[in-house]
PDB file of C-alpha atoms in Angstrom:
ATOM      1  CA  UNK A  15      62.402  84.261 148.577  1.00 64.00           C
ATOM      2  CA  UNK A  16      61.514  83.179 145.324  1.00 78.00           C
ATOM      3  CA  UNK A  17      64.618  82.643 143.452  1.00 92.00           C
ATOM      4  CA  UNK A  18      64.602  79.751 141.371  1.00 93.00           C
ATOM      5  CA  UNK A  19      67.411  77.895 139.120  1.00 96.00           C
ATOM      6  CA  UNK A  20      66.535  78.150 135.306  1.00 96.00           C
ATOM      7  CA  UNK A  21      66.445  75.165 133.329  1.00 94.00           C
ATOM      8  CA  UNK A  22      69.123  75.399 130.532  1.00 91.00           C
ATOM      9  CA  UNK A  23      68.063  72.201 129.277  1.00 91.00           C
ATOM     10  CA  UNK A  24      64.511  72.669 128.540  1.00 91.00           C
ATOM     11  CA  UNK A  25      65.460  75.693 127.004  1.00 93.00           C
ATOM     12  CA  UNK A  26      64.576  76.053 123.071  1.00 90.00           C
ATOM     13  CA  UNK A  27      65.791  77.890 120.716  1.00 93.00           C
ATOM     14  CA  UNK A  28      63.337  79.242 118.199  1.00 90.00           C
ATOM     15  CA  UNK A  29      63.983  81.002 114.639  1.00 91.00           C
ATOM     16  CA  UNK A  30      64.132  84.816 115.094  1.00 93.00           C
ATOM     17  CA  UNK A  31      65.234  87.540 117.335  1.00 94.00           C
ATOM     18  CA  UNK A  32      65.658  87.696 121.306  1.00 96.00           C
ATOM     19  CA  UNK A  33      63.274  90.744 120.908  1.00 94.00           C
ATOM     20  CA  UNK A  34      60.914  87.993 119.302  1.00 94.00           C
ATOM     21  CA  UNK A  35      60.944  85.595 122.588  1.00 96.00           C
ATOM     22  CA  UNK A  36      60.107  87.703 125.563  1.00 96.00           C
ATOM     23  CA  UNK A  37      57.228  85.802 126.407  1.00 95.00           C
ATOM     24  CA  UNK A  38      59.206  82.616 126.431  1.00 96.00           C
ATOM     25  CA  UNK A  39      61.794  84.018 127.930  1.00 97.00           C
ATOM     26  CA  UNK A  40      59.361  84.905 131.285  1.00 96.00           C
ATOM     27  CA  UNK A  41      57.837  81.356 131.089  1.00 95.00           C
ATOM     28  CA  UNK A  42      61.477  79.869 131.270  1.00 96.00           C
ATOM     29  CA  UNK A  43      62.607  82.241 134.310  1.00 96.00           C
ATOM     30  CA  UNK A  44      59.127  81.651 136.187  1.00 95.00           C
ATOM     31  CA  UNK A  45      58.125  85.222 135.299  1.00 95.00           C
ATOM     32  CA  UNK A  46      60.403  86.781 138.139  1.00 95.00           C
ATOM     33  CA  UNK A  47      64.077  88.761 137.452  1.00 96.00           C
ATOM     34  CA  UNK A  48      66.902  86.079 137.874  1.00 97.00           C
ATOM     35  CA  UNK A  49      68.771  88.574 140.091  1.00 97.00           C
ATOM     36  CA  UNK A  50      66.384  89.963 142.698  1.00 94.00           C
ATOM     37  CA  UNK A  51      63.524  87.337 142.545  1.00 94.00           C
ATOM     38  CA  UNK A  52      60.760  90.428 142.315  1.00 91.00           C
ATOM     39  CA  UNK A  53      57.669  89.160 140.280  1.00 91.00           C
ATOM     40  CA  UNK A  54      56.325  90.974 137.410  1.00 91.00           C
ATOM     41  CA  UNK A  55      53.114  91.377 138.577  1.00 87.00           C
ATOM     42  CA  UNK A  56      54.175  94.618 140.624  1.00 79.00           C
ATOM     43  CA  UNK A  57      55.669  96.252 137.857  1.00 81.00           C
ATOM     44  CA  UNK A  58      52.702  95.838 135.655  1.00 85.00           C
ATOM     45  CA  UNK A  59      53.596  92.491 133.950  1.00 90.00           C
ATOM     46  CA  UNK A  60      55.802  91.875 130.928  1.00 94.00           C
ATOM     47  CA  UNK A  61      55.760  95.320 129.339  1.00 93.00           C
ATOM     48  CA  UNK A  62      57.490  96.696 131.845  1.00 93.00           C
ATOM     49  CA  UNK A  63      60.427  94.099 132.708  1.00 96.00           C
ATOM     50  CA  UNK A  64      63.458  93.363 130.281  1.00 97.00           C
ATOM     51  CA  UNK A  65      65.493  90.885 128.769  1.00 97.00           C
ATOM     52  CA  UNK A  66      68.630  90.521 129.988  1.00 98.00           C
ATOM     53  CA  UNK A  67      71.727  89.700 128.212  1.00 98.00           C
ATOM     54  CA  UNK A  68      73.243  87.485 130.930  1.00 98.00           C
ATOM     55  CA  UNK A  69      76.831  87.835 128.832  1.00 98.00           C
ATOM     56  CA  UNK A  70      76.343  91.414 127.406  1.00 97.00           C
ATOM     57  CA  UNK A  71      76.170  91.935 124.052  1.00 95.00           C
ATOM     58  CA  UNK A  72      78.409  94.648 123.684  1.00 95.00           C
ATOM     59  CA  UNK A  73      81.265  92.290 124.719  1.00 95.00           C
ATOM     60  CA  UNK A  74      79.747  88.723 123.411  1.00 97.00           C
ATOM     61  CA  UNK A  75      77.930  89.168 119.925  1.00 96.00           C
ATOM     62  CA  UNK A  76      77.657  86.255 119.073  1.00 96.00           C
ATOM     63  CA  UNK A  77      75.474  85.831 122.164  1.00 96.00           C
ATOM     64  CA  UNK A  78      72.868  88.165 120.811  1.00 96.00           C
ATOM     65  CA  UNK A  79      70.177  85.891 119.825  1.00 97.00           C
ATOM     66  CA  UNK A  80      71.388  82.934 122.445  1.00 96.00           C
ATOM     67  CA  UNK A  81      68.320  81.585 124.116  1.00 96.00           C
ATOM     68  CA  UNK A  82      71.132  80.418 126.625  1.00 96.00           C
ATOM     69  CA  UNK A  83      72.542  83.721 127.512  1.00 97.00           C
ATOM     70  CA  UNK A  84      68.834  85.558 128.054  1.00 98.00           C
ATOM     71  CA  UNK A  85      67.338  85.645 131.172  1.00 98.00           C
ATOM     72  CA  UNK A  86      64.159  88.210 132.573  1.00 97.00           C
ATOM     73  CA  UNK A  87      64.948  90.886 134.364  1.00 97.00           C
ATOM     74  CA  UNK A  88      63.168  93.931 136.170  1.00 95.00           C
ATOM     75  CA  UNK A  89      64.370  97.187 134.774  1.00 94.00           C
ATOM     76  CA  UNK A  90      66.139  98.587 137.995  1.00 93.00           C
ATOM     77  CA  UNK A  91      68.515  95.396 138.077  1.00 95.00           C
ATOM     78  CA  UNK A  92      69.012  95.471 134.200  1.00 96.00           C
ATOM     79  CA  UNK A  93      69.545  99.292 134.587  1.00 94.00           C
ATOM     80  CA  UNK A  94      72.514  98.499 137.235  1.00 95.00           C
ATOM     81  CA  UNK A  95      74.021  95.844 135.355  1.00 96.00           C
ATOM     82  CA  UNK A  96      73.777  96.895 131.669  1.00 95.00           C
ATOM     83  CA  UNK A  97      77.292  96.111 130.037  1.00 95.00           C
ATOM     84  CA  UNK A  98      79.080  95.058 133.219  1.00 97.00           C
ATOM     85  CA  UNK A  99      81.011  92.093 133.220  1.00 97.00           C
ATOM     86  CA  UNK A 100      84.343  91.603 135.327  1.00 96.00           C
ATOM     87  CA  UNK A 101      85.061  87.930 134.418  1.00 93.00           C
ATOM     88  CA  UNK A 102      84.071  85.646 132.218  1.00 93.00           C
ATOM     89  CA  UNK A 103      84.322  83.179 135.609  1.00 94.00           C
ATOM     90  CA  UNK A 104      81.428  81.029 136.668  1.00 93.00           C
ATOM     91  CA  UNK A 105      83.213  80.549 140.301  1.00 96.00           C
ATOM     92  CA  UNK A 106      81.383  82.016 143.295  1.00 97.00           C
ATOM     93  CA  UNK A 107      84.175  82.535 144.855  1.00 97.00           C
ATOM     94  CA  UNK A 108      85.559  85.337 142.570  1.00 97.00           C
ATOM     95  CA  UNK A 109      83.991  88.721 141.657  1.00 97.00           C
ATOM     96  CA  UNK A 110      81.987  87.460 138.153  1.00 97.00           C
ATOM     97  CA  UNK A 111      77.986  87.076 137.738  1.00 97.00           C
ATOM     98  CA  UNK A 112      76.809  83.406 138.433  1.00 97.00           C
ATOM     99  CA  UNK A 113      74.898  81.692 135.665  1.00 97.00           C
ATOM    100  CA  UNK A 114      71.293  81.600 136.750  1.00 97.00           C
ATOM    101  CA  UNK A 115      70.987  77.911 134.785  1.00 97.00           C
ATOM    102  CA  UNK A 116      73.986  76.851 136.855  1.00 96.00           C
ATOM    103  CA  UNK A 117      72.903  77.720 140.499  1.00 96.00           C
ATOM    104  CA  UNK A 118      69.783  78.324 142.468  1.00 96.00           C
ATOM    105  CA  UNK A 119      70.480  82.319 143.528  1.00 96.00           C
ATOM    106  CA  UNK A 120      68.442  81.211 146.925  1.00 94.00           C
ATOM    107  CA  UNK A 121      71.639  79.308 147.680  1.00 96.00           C
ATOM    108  CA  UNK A 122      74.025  82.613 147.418  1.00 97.00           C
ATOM    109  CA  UNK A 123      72.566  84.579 150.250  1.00 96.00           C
ATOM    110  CA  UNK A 124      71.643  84.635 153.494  1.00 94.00           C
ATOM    111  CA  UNK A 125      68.382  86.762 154.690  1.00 91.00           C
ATOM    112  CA  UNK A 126      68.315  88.641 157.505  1.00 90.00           C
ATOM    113  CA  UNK A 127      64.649  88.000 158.932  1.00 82.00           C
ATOM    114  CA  UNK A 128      65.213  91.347 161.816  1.00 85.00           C
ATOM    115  CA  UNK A 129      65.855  93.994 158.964  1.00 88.00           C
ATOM    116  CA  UNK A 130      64.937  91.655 155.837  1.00 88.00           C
ATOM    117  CA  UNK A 131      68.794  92.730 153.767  1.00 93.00           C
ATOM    118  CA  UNK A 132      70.494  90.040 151.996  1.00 95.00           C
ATOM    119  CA  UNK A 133      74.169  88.940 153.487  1.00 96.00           C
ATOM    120  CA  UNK A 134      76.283  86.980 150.292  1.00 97.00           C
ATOM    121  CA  UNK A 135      77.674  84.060 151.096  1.00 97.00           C
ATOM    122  CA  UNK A 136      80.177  83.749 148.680  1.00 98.00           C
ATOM    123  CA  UNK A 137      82.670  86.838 146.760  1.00 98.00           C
ATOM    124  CA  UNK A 138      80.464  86.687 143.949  1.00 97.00           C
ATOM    125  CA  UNK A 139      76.941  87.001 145.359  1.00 97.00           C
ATOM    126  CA  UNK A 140      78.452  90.120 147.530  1.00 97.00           C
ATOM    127  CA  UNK A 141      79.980  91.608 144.398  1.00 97.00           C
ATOM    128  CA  UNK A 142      75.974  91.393 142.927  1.00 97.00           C
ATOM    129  CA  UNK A 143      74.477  92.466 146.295  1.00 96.00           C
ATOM    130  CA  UNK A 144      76.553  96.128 145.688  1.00 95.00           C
ATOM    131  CA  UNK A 145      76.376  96.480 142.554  1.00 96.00           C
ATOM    132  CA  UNK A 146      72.559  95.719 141.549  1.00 96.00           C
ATOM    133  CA  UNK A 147      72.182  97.778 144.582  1.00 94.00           C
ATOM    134  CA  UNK A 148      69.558  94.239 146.190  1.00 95.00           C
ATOM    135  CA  UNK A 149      69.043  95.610 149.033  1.00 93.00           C
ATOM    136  CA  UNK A 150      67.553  99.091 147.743  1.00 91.00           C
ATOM    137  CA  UNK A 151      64.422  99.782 149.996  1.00 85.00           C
ATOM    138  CA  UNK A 152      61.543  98.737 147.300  1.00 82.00           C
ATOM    139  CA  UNK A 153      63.798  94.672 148.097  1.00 88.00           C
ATOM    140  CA  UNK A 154      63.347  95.354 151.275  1.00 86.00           C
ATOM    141  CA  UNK A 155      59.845  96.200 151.267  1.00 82.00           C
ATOM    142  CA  UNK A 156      59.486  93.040 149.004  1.00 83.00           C
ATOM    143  CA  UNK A 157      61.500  90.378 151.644  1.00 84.00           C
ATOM    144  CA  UNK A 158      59.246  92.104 154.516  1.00 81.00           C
ATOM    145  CA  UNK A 159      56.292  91.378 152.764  1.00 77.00           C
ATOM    146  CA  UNK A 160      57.408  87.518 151.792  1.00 74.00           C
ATOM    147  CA  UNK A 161      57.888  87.077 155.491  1.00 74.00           C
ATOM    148  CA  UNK A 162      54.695  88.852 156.861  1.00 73.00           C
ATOM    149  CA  UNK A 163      52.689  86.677 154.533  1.00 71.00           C
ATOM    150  CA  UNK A 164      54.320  83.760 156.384  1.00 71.00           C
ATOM    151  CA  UNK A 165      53.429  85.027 159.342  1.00 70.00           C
ATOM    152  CA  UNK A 166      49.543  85.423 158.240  1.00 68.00           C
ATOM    153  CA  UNK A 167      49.323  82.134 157.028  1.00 71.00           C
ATOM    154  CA  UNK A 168      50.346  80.718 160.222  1.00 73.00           C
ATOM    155  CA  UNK A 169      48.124  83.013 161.938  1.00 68.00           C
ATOM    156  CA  UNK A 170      45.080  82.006 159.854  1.00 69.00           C
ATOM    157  CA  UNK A 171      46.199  78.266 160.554  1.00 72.00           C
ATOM    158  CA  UNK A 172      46.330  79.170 164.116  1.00 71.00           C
ATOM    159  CA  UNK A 173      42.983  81.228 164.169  1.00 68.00           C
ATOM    160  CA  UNK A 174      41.166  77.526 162.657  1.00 71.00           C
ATOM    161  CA  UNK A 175      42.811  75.275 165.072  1.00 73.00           C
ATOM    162  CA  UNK A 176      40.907  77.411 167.810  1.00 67.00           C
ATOM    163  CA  UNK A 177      38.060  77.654 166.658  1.00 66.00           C
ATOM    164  CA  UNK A 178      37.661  74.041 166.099  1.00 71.00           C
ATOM    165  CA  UNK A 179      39.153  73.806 169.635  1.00 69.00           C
ATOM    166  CA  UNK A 180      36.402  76.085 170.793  1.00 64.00           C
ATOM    167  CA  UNK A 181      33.710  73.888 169.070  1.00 65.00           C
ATOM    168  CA  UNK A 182      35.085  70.918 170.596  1.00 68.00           C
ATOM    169  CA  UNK A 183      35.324  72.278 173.896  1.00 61.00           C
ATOM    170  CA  UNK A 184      32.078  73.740 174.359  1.00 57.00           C
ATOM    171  CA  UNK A 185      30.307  70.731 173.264  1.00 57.00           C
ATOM    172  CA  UNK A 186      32.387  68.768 176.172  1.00 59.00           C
ATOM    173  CA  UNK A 187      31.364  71.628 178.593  1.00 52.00           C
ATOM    174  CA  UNK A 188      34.129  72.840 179.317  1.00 54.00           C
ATOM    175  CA  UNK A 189      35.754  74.899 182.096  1.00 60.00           C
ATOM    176  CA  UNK A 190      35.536  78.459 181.482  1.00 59.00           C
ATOM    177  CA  UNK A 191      39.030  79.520 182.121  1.00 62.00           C
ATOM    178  CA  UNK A 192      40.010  76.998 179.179  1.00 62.00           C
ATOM    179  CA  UNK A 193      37.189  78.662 176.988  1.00 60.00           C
ATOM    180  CA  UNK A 194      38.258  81.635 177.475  1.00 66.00           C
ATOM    181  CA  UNK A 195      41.408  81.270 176.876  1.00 69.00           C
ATOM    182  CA  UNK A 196      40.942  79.377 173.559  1.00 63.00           C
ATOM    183  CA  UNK A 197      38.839  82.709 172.399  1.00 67.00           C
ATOM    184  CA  UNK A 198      41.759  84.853 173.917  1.00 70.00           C
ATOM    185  CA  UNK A 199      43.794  83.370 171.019  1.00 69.00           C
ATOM    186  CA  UNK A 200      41.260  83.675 168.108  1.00 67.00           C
ATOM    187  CA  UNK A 201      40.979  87.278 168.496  1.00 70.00           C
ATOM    188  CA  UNK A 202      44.804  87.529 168.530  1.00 70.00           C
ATOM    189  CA  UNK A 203      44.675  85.247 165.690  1.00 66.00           C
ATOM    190  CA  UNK A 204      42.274  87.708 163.712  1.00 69.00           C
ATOM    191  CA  UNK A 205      43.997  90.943 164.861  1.00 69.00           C
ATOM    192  CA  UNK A 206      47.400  89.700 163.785  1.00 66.00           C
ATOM    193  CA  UNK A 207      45.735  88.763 160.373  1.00 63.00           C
ATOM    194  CA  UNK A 208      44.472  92.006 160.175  1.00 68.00           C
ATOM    195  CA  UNK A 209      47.832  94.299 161.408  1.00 67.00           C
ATOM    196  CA  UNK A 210      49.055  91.958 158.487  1.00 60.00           C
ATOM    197  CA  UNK A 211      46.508  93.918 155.886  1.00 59.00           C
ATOM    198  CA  UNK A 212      46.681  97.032 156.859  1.00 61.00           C
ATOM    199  CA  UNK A 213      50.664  97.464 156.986  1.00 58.00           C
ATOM    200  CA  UNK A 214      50.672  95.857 153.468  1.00 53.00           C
ATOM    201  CA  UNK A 215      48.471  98.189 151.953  1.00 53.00           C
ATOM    202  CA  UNK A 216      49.796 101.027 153.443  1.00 54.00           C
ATOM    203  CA  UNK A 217      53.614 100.478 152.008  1.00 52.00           C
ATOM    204  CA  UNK A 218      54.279 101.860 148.562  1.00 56.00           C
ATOM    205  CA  UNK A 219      56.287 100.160 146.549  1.00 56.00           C
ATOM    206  CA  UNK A 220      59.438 102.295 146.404  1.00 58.00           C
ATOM    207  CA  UNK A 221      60.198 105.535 146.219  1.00 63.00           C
ATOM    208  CA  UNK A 222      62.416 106.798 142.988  1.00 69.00           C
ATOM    209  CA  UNK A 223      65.471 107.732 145.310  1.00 67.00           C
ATOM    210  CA  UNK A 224      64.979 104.235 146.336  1.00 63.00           C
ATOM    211  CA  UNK A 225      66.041 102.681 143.474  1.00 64.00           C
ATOM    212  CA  UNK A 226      69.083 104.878 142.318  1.00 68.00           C
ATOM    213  CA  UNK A 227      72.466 104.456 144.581  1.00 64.00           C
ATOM    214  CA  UNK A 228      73.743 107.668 145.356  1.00 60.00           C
ATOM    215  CA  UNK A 229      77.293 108.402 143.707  1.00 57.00           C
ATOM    216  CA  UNK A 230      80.043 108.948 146.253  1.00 51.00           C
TER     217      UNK A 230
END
């Protein structure tokens, strides 16, 4: 996925309020949520996603307006987090929230490519798998869709190779069987490209079920 490690460095720290800096704030974390790697672009761009108090500020204050401890979020993720914080621990291997500037999330989890869910690899990226709820359906949707587009890519790369097999072999005259084979596997090529279109446009983006865990 997408995931990317946010760098603390470069940040700056400008006069104001965090409410002032949401447009540096999305620059900084590549303009996706630190926790589930979805892009803004789905949501309907920066309106619509948050800033996040990495260290909340009902429990750090003096964090408020810390360019350090503000990351982007989408609102389902900041929605699940809010105040939660259940050590002050930067150790992935106890239940706490890794620091976004400290490790590339990618590294956390494992993807299941059969069913696209996320597996943690560590106590601390399962403890954020259950309770940001990442693998609500609408993450789901968004890992199968990563991966399809993969898949149509190589499909599409496929799709030119034979054709400019099929231009090469029919100026050689060729034998048929091996031209009609090589056309055999440009249509695939094009119909995989285009099962690839029509599934996309035909998932929604979630459901509102989808992105609320049910309370047992």
């Amino acid at each position: 996925m997408q995931w990317k490690k946010i760098d603390k460095a470069s940040r700056v720290q400008n006069k104001g309020e965090y409410n002032d800096w949401k447009q540096q704030i999305s620059d900084e974390c590549y303009h996706h949520c630190v926790y589930c790697s979805i892009h803004e672009n789905p949501w309907g761009g920066i309106d619509h996603y948050h800033i996040d108090h990495f260290r909340p500020k009902s429990k750090f204050v003096k964090l408020i307006n810390d360019i350090t401890n503000l990351y982007y979020a989408c609102p389902v993720c900041n929605r699940f987090k809010s105040d939660d914080w259940p050590n002050d621990s930067n150790d992935l291997n106890v239940v706490c929230y890794p620091d976004p500037s400290d490790y590339d999330y990618s590294d956390l989890y494992e993807i299941d490519i059969k069913n696209y869910t996320l597996t943690g690899k560590y106590i601390s990226s399962k403890y954020l798998i259950n309770k940001l709820y990442l693998n609500r359906p609408q993450l789901v949707y968004e890992r199968r869709e990563f991966f399809l587009k993969i898949r149509a890519q190589t499909a599409i790369n496929s799709l030119r190779e034979s054709l400019n097999s099929l231009m090469t072999v029919k100026e050689s005259a060729p034998d048929p069987g091996d031209y009609n084979a090589l056309i055999m596997k440009a249509v695939d090529s094009i119909l995989e490209i285009t099962s690839f279109l029509h599934s996309r446009g035909n998932v929604i983006p979630y459901k509102l079920l989808e992105i609320r865990k049910s309370e047992k």
